Amino acid sequence: WFNIANYNTGIDAHSHPLAKTWEYVYYPLINDDHPAIEFYIDDKWVSYPAKSGDWLRCANYTIHRVPLNQTHTDRISMSFQI
């Protein structure tokens, strides 16, 4: 699936328990002004500032979110699970 986060759009905290092991994300369009994906690790939110062209892999149980996009440019990500 893919996500297009335009102005004032984000992704609520969630995990992917139905995936067998891994969640993969590809970022075809993201810039330094877009909010970074955040992971809930050791009782705190940790940011990962991805760049266009980056791939990210995390375990299916990893809780993550993306804060609201406060820019007027789309933040695009594509995800899949295995």
Short mmCIF file of N, CA, C and O in Angstrom, two decimals:
data_model
loop_
_atom_site.label_atom_id
_atom_site.label_comp_id
_atom_site.label_asym_id
_atom_site.label_seq_id
_atom_site.Cartn_x
_atom_site.Cartn_y
_atom_site.Cartn_z
N TRP A 1 0.83 -1.17 0.00
CA TRP A 1 0.00 0.00 0.00
C TRP A 1 0.88 1.24 0.00
O TRP A 1 2.08 1.14 0.18
N PHE A 2 0.26 2.37 -0.19
CA PHE A 2 1.03 3.61 -0.16
C PHE A 2 0.26 4.65 0.65
O PHE A 2 -0.94 4.56 0.84
N ASN A 3 1.00 5.63 1.13
CA ASN A 3 0.43 6.73 1.91
C ASN A 3 0.85 8.04 1.26
O ASN A 3 2.03 8.22 0.95
N ILE A 4 -0.11 8.92 1.08
CA ILE A 4 0.18 10.27 0.64
C ILE A 4 -0.31 11.19 1.75
O ILE A 4 -1.52 11.31 1.96
N ALA A 5 0.63 11.76 2.48
CA ALA A 5 0.29 12.65 3.58
C ALA A 5 0.41 14.08 3.09
O ALA A 5 1.50 14.61 2.93
N ASN A 6 -0.73 14.69 2.81
CA ASN A 6 -0.70 16.10 2.41
C ASN A 6 -0.83 16.96 3.67
O ASN A 6 -0.67 16.46 4.78
N TYR A 7 -1.07 18.24 3.51
CA TYR A 7 -1.09 19.16 4.65
C TYR A 7 -2.01 18.68 5.75
O TYR A 7 -3.15 18.27 5.51
N ASN A 8 -1.52 18.69 6.98
CA ASN A 8 -2.26 18.37 8.20
C ASN A 8 -2.71 16.91 8.26
O ASN A 8 -3.71 16.59 8.90
N THR A 9 -1.98 16.02 7.59
CA THR A 9 -2.27 14.59 7.61
C THR A 9 -1.10 13.85 8.23
O THR A 9 0.05 14.16 7.95
N GLY A 10 -1.39 12.87 9.06
CA GLY A 10 -0.36 12.04 9.67
C GLY A 10 -0.86 10.60 9.76
O GLY A 10 -1.90 10.26 9.18
N ILE A 11 -0.13 9.77 10.47
CA ILE A 11 -0.51 8.37 10.67
C ILE A 11 -0.46 8.10 12.17
O ILE A 11 0.57 8.29 12.82
N ASP A 12 -1.59 7.63 12.72
CA ASP A 12 -1.68 7.32 14.14
C ASP A 12 -0.77 6.15 14.52
O ASP A 12 -0.41 5.33 13.67
N ALA A 13 -0.44 6.06 15.79
CA ALA A 13 0.40 4.99 16.30
C ALA A 13 -0.25 3.63 16.05
O ALA A 13 -1.46 3.45 16.28
N HIS A 14 0.56 2.68 15.55
CA HIS A 14 0.06 1.34 15.26
C HIS A 14 1.24 0.38 15.06
O HIS A 14 2.39 0.80 14.98
N SER A 15 0.92 -0.89 14.98
CA SER A 15 1.89 -1.92 14.59
C SER A 15 1.20 -2.80 13.54
O SER A 15 0.08 -2.51 13.13
N HIS A 16 1.86 -3.85 13.13
CA HIS A 16 1.32 -4.73 12.09
C HIS A 16 1.36 -6.18 12.57
O HIS A 16 2.15 -6.98 12.07
N PRO A 17 0.51 -6.53 13.52
CA PRO A 17 0.57 -7.86 14.12
C PRO A 17 0.24 -9.01 13.15
O PRO A 17 0.63 -10.14 13.40
N LEU A 18 -0.44 -8.74 12.05
CA LEU A 18 -0.79 -9.80 11.11
C LEU A 18 0.34 -10.11 10.12
O LEU A 18 0.29 -11.13 9.43
N ALA A 19 1.33 -9.24 10.04
CA ALA A 19 2.50 -9.53 9.21
C ALA A 19 3.28 -10.67 9.88
O ALA A 19 3.33 -10.75 11.11
N LYS A 20 3.87 -11.52 9.08
CA LYS A 20 4.58 -12.67 9.67
C LYS A 20 5.83 -12.25 10.42
O LYS A 20 6.11 -12.74 11.49
N THR A 21 6.61 -11.34 9.86
CA THR A 21 7.84 -10.92 10.55
C THR A 21 8.18 -9.45 10.34
O THR A 21 8.41 -8.74 11.31
N TRP A 22 8.22 -8.99 9.10
CA TRP A 22 8.78 -7.68 8.83
C TRP A 22 7.82 -6.74 8.11
O TRP A 22 6.98 -7.17 7.34
N GLU A 23 8.04 -5.47 8.35
CA GLU A 23 7.36 -4.36 7.67
C GLU A 23 8.45 -3.59 6.93
O GLU A 23 9.49 -3.26 7.51
N TYR A 24 8.24 -3.32 5.65
CA TYR A 24 9.19 -2.56 4.84
C TYR A 24 8.52 -1.27 4.37
O TYR A 24 7.33 -1.29 4.02
N VAL A 25 9.28 -0.19 4.34
CA VAL A 25 8.78 1.09 3.86
C VAL A 25 9.80 1.67 2.89
O VAL A 25 11.00 1.67 3.18
N TYR A 26 9.31 2.17 1.77
CA TYR A 26 10.14 2.86 0.79
C TYR A 26 9.64 4.30 0.71
O TYR A 26 8.42 4.54 0.72
N TYR A 27 10.56 5.24 0.64
CA TYR A 27 10.22 6.67 0.60
C TYR A 27 10.58 7.27 -0.76
O TYR A 27 11.71 7.72 -0.95
N PRO A 28 9.66 7.28 -1.73
CA PRO A 28 9.97 7.89 -3.03
C PRO A 28 9.99 9.41 -2.98
O PRO A 28 10.67 10.04 -3.78
N LEU A 29 9.22 10.00 -2.04
CA LEU A 29 9.17 11.46 -1.97
C LEU A 29 9.02 11.91 -0.53
O LEU A 29 7.96 11.75 0.09
N ILE A 30 10.10 12.42 0.01
CA ILE A 30 10.10 12.96 1.37
C ILE A 30 11.23 14.00 1.41
O ILE A 30 12.24 13.85 0.73
N ASN A 31 11.02 15.06 2.17
CA ASN A 31 12.09 16.07 2.27
C ASN A 31 12.35 16.42 3.73
O ASN A 31 11.66 15.94 4.62
N ASP A 32 13.34 17.25 3.95
CA ASP A 32 13.75 17.58 5.33
C ASP A 32 12.67 18.28 6.13
O ASP A 32 12.73 18.28 7.36
N ASP A 33 11.71 18.91 5.48
CA ASP A 33 10.64 19.61 6.19
C ASP A 33 9.50 18.69 6.61
O ASP A 33 8.67 19.07 7.42
N HIS A 34 9.44 17.49 6.05
CA HIS A 34 8.37 16.54 6.41
C HIS A 34 8.64 15.93 7.77
O HIS A 34 9.79 15.77 8.18
N PRO A 35 7.58 15.54 8.49
CA PRO A 35 7.79 14.90 9.79
C PRO A 35 8.44 13.53 9.62
O PRO A 35 8.17 12.82 8.65
N ALA A 36 9.29 13.18 10.54
CA ALA A 36 9.98 11.88 10.52
C ALA A 36 9.08 10.81 11.11
O ALA A 36 8.26 11.08 12.00
N ILE A 37 9.22 9.57 10.61
CA ILE A 37 8.54 8.45 11.24
C ILE A 37 9.11 8.31 12.65
O ILE A 37 10.30 8.60 12.89
N GLU A 38 8.27 7.91 13.59
CA GLU A 38 8.69 7.75 14.99
C GLU A 38 8.38 6.34 15.45
O GLU A 38 7.32 5.79 15.13
N PHE A 39 9.30 5.77 16.22
CA PHE A 39 9.14 4.42 16.77
C PHE A 39 9.07 4.51 18.28
O PHE A 39 9.79 5.30 18.90
N TYR A 40 8.21 3.68 18.87
CA TYR A 40 8.08 3.65 20.33
C TYR A 40 9.06 2.61 20.86
O TYR A 40 8.85 1.39 20.71
N ILE A 41 10.15 3.09 21.46
CA ILE A 41 11.23 2.23 21.94
C ILE A 41 11.57 2.62 23.37
O ILE A 41 11.82 3.79 23.66
N ASP A 42 11.58 1.64 24.25
CA ASP A 42 11.93 1.87 25.66
C ASP A 42 11.11 3.00 26.27
O ASP A 42 11.65 3.91 26.92
N ASP A 43 9.81 2.97 26.04
CA ASP A 43 8.86 3.93 26.63
C ASP A 43 9.06 5.37 26.17
O ASP A 43 8.71 6.31 26.89
N LYS A 44 9.64 5.57 24.98
CA LYS A 44 9.74 6.92 24.44
C LYS A 44 9.67 6.85 22.91
O LYS A 44 9.95 5.82 22.30
N TRP A 45 9.29 7.96 22.28
CA TRP A 45 9.21 8.07 20.83
C TRP A 45 10.56 8.49 20.29
O TRP A 45 11.14 9.48 20.73
N VAL A 46 11.07 7.73 19.32
CA VAL A 46 12.37 7.97 18.70
C VAL A 46 12.14 8.24 17.22
O VAL A 46 11.50 7.44 16.52
N SER A 47 12.66 9.36 16.71
CA SER A 47 12.47 9.76 15.31
C SER A 47 13.52 9.14 14.40
O SER A 47 14.67 8.99 14.79
N TYR A 48 13.09 8.80 13.17
CA TYR A 48 14.01 8.38 12.13
C TYR A 48 13.76 9.28 10.92
O TYR A 48 12.75 9.12 10.23
N PRO A 49 14.65 10.23 10.65
CA PRO A 49 14.45 11.16 9.53
C PRO A 49 14.87 10.55 8.20
O PRO A 49 16.03 10.61 7.81
N ALA A 50 13.93 9.93 7.50
CA ALA A 50 14.21 9.30 6.21
C ALA A 50 14.42 10.35 5.13
O ALA A 50 13.98 11.49 5.25
N LYS A 51 15.08 9.93 4.07
CA LYS A 51 15.32 10.76 2.89
C LYS A 51 14.69 10.07 1.68
O LYS A 51 14.48 8.86 1.69
N SER A 52 14.41 10.82 0.63
CA SER A 52 13.89 10.22 -0.60
C SER A 52 14.84 9.12 -1.07
O SER A 52 16.05 9.30 -1.08
N GLY A 53 14.26 7.96 -1.41
CA GLY A 53 15.04 6.82 -1.86
C GLY A 53 15.40 5.84 -0.76
O GLY A 53 15.88 4.74 -1.04
N ASP A 54 15.16 6.19 0.51
CA ASP A 54 15.47 5.29 1.63
C ASP A 54 14.49 4.13 1.71
O ASP A 54 13.30 4.26 1.38
N TRP A 55 15.00 3.00 2.19
CA TRP A 55 14.20 1.84 2.57
C TRP A 55 14.34 1.68 4.08
O TRP A 55 15.41 1.93 4.63
N LEU A 56 13.28 1.24 4.72
CA LEU A 56 13.28 1.04 6.17
C LEU A 56 12.65 -0.31 6.45
O LEU A 56 11.66 -0.69 5.81
N ARG A 57 13.21 -1.05 7.39
CA ARG A 57 12.65 -2.34 7.79
C ARG A 57 12.49 -2.35 9.30
O ARG A 57 13.39 -1.92 10.02
N CYS A 58 11.34 -2.83 9.78
CA CYS A 58 11.14 -2.97 11.21
C CYS A 58 10.31 -4.22 11.47
O CYS A 58 9.61 -4.72 10.59
N ALA A 59 10.39 -4.72 12.68
CA ALA A 59 9.63 -5.91 13.08
C ALA A 59 8.14 -5.58 13.10
O ALA A 59 7.74 -4.44 13.36
N ASN A 60 7.31 -6.59 12.86
CA ASN A 60 5.87 -6.39 12.79
C ASN A 60 5.27 -5.84 14.08
O ASN A 60 4.24 -5.17 14.05
N TYR A 61 5.87 -6.10 15.22
CA TYR A 61 5.33 -5.65 16.51
C TYR A 61 5.78 -4.24 16.88
O TYR A 61 5.37 -3.70 17.91
N THR A 62 6.62 -3.60 16.07
CA THR A 62 7.15 -2.27 16.38
C THR A 62 6.06 -1.22 16.24
O THR A 62 5.47 -1.05 15.17
N ILE A 63 5.77 -0.53 17.31
CA ILE A 63 4.76 0.55 17.29
C ILE A 63 5.41 1.77 16.66
O ILE A 63 6.52 2.17 17.03
N HIS A 64 4.71 2.36 15.70
CA HIS A 64 5.24 3.52 15.01
C HIS A 64 4.12 4.47 14.61
O HIS A 64 2.95 4.10 14.62
N ARG A 65 4.51 5.70 14.27
CA ARG A 65 3.55 6.74 13.88
C ARG A 65 4.28 7.78 13.04
O ARG A 65 5.51 7.79 12.98
N VAL A 66 3.49 8.66 12.41
CA VAL A 66 4.05 9.80 11.71
C VAL A 66 3.24 11.03 12.12
O VAL A 66 2.02 11.06 11.95
N PRO A 67 3.88 12.04 12.71
CA PRO A 67 3.17 13.26 13.11
C PRO A 67 2.56 13.98 11.89
O PRO A 67 2.87 13.66 10.75
N LEU A 68 1.72 14.95 12.17
CA LEU A 68 1.05 15.69 11.11
C LEU A 68 2.05 16.40 10.19
O LEU A 68 3.02 16.98 10.66
N ASN A 69 1.77 16.32 8.91
CA ASN A 69 2.57 17.02 7.91
C ASN A 69 2.13 18.48 7.91
O ASN A 69 1.02 18.79 7.49
N GLN A 70 2.98 19.36 8.36
CA GLN A 70 2.66 20.79 8.42
C GLN A 70 3.18 21.55 7.21
O GLN A 70 3.20 22.78 7.21
N THR A 71 3.60 20.82 6.17
CA THR A 71 4.05 21.47 4.94
C THR A 71 2.94 21.39 3.90
O THR A 71 1.97 20.65 4.06
N HIS A 72 3.11 22.10 2.83
CA HIS A 72 2.14 22.07 1.73
C HIS A 72 2.65 21.21 0.57
O HIS A 72 2.21 21.38 -0.57
N THR A 73 3.59 20.30 0.87
CA THR A 73 4.05 19.32 -0.11
C THR A 73 3.75 17.92 0.41
O THR A 73 3.80 17.68 1.62
N ASP A 74 3.41 17.02 -0.49
CA ASP A 74 3.05 15.66 -0.11
C ASP A 74 4.25 14.88 0.41
O ASP A 74 5.36 14.99 -0.12
N ARG A 75 4.00 14.09 1.44
CA ARG A 75 4.98 13.13 1.97
C ARG A 75 4.49 11.76 1.52
O ARG A 75 3.41 11.32 1.91
N ILE A 76 5.26 11.07 0.69
CA ILE A 76 4.80 9.81 0.10
C ILE A 76 5.67 8.66 0.60
O ILE A 76 6.90 8.73 0.59
N SER A 77 4.99 7.59 1.04
CA SER A 77 5.68 6.36 1.43
C SER A 77 4.91 5.17 0.88
O SER A 77 3.70 5.23 0.70
N MET A 78 5.65 4.10 0.61
CA MET A 78 5.05 2.85 0.13
C MET A 78 5.49 1.73 1.07
O MET A 78 6.67 1.66 1.44
N SER A 79 4.55 0.87 1.48
CA SER A 79 4.83 -0.15 2.47
C SER A 79 4.40 -1.53 2.01
O SER A 79 3.46 -1.66 1.22
N PHE A 80 5.07 -2.54 2.53
CA PHE A 80 4.60 -3.90 2.34
C PHE A 80 5.11 -4.75 3.50
O PHE A 80 6.00 -4.35 4.25
N GLN A 81 4.52 -5.92 3.65
CA GLN A 81 4.84 -6.82 4.76
C GLN A 81 5.16 -8.20 4.22
O GLN A 81 4.64 -8.61 3.18
N ILE A 82 6.03 -8.90 4.97
CA ILE A 82 6.26 -10.31 4.67
C ILE A 82 6.26 -11.09 5.97
O ILE A 82 6.32 -10.53 7.04
#
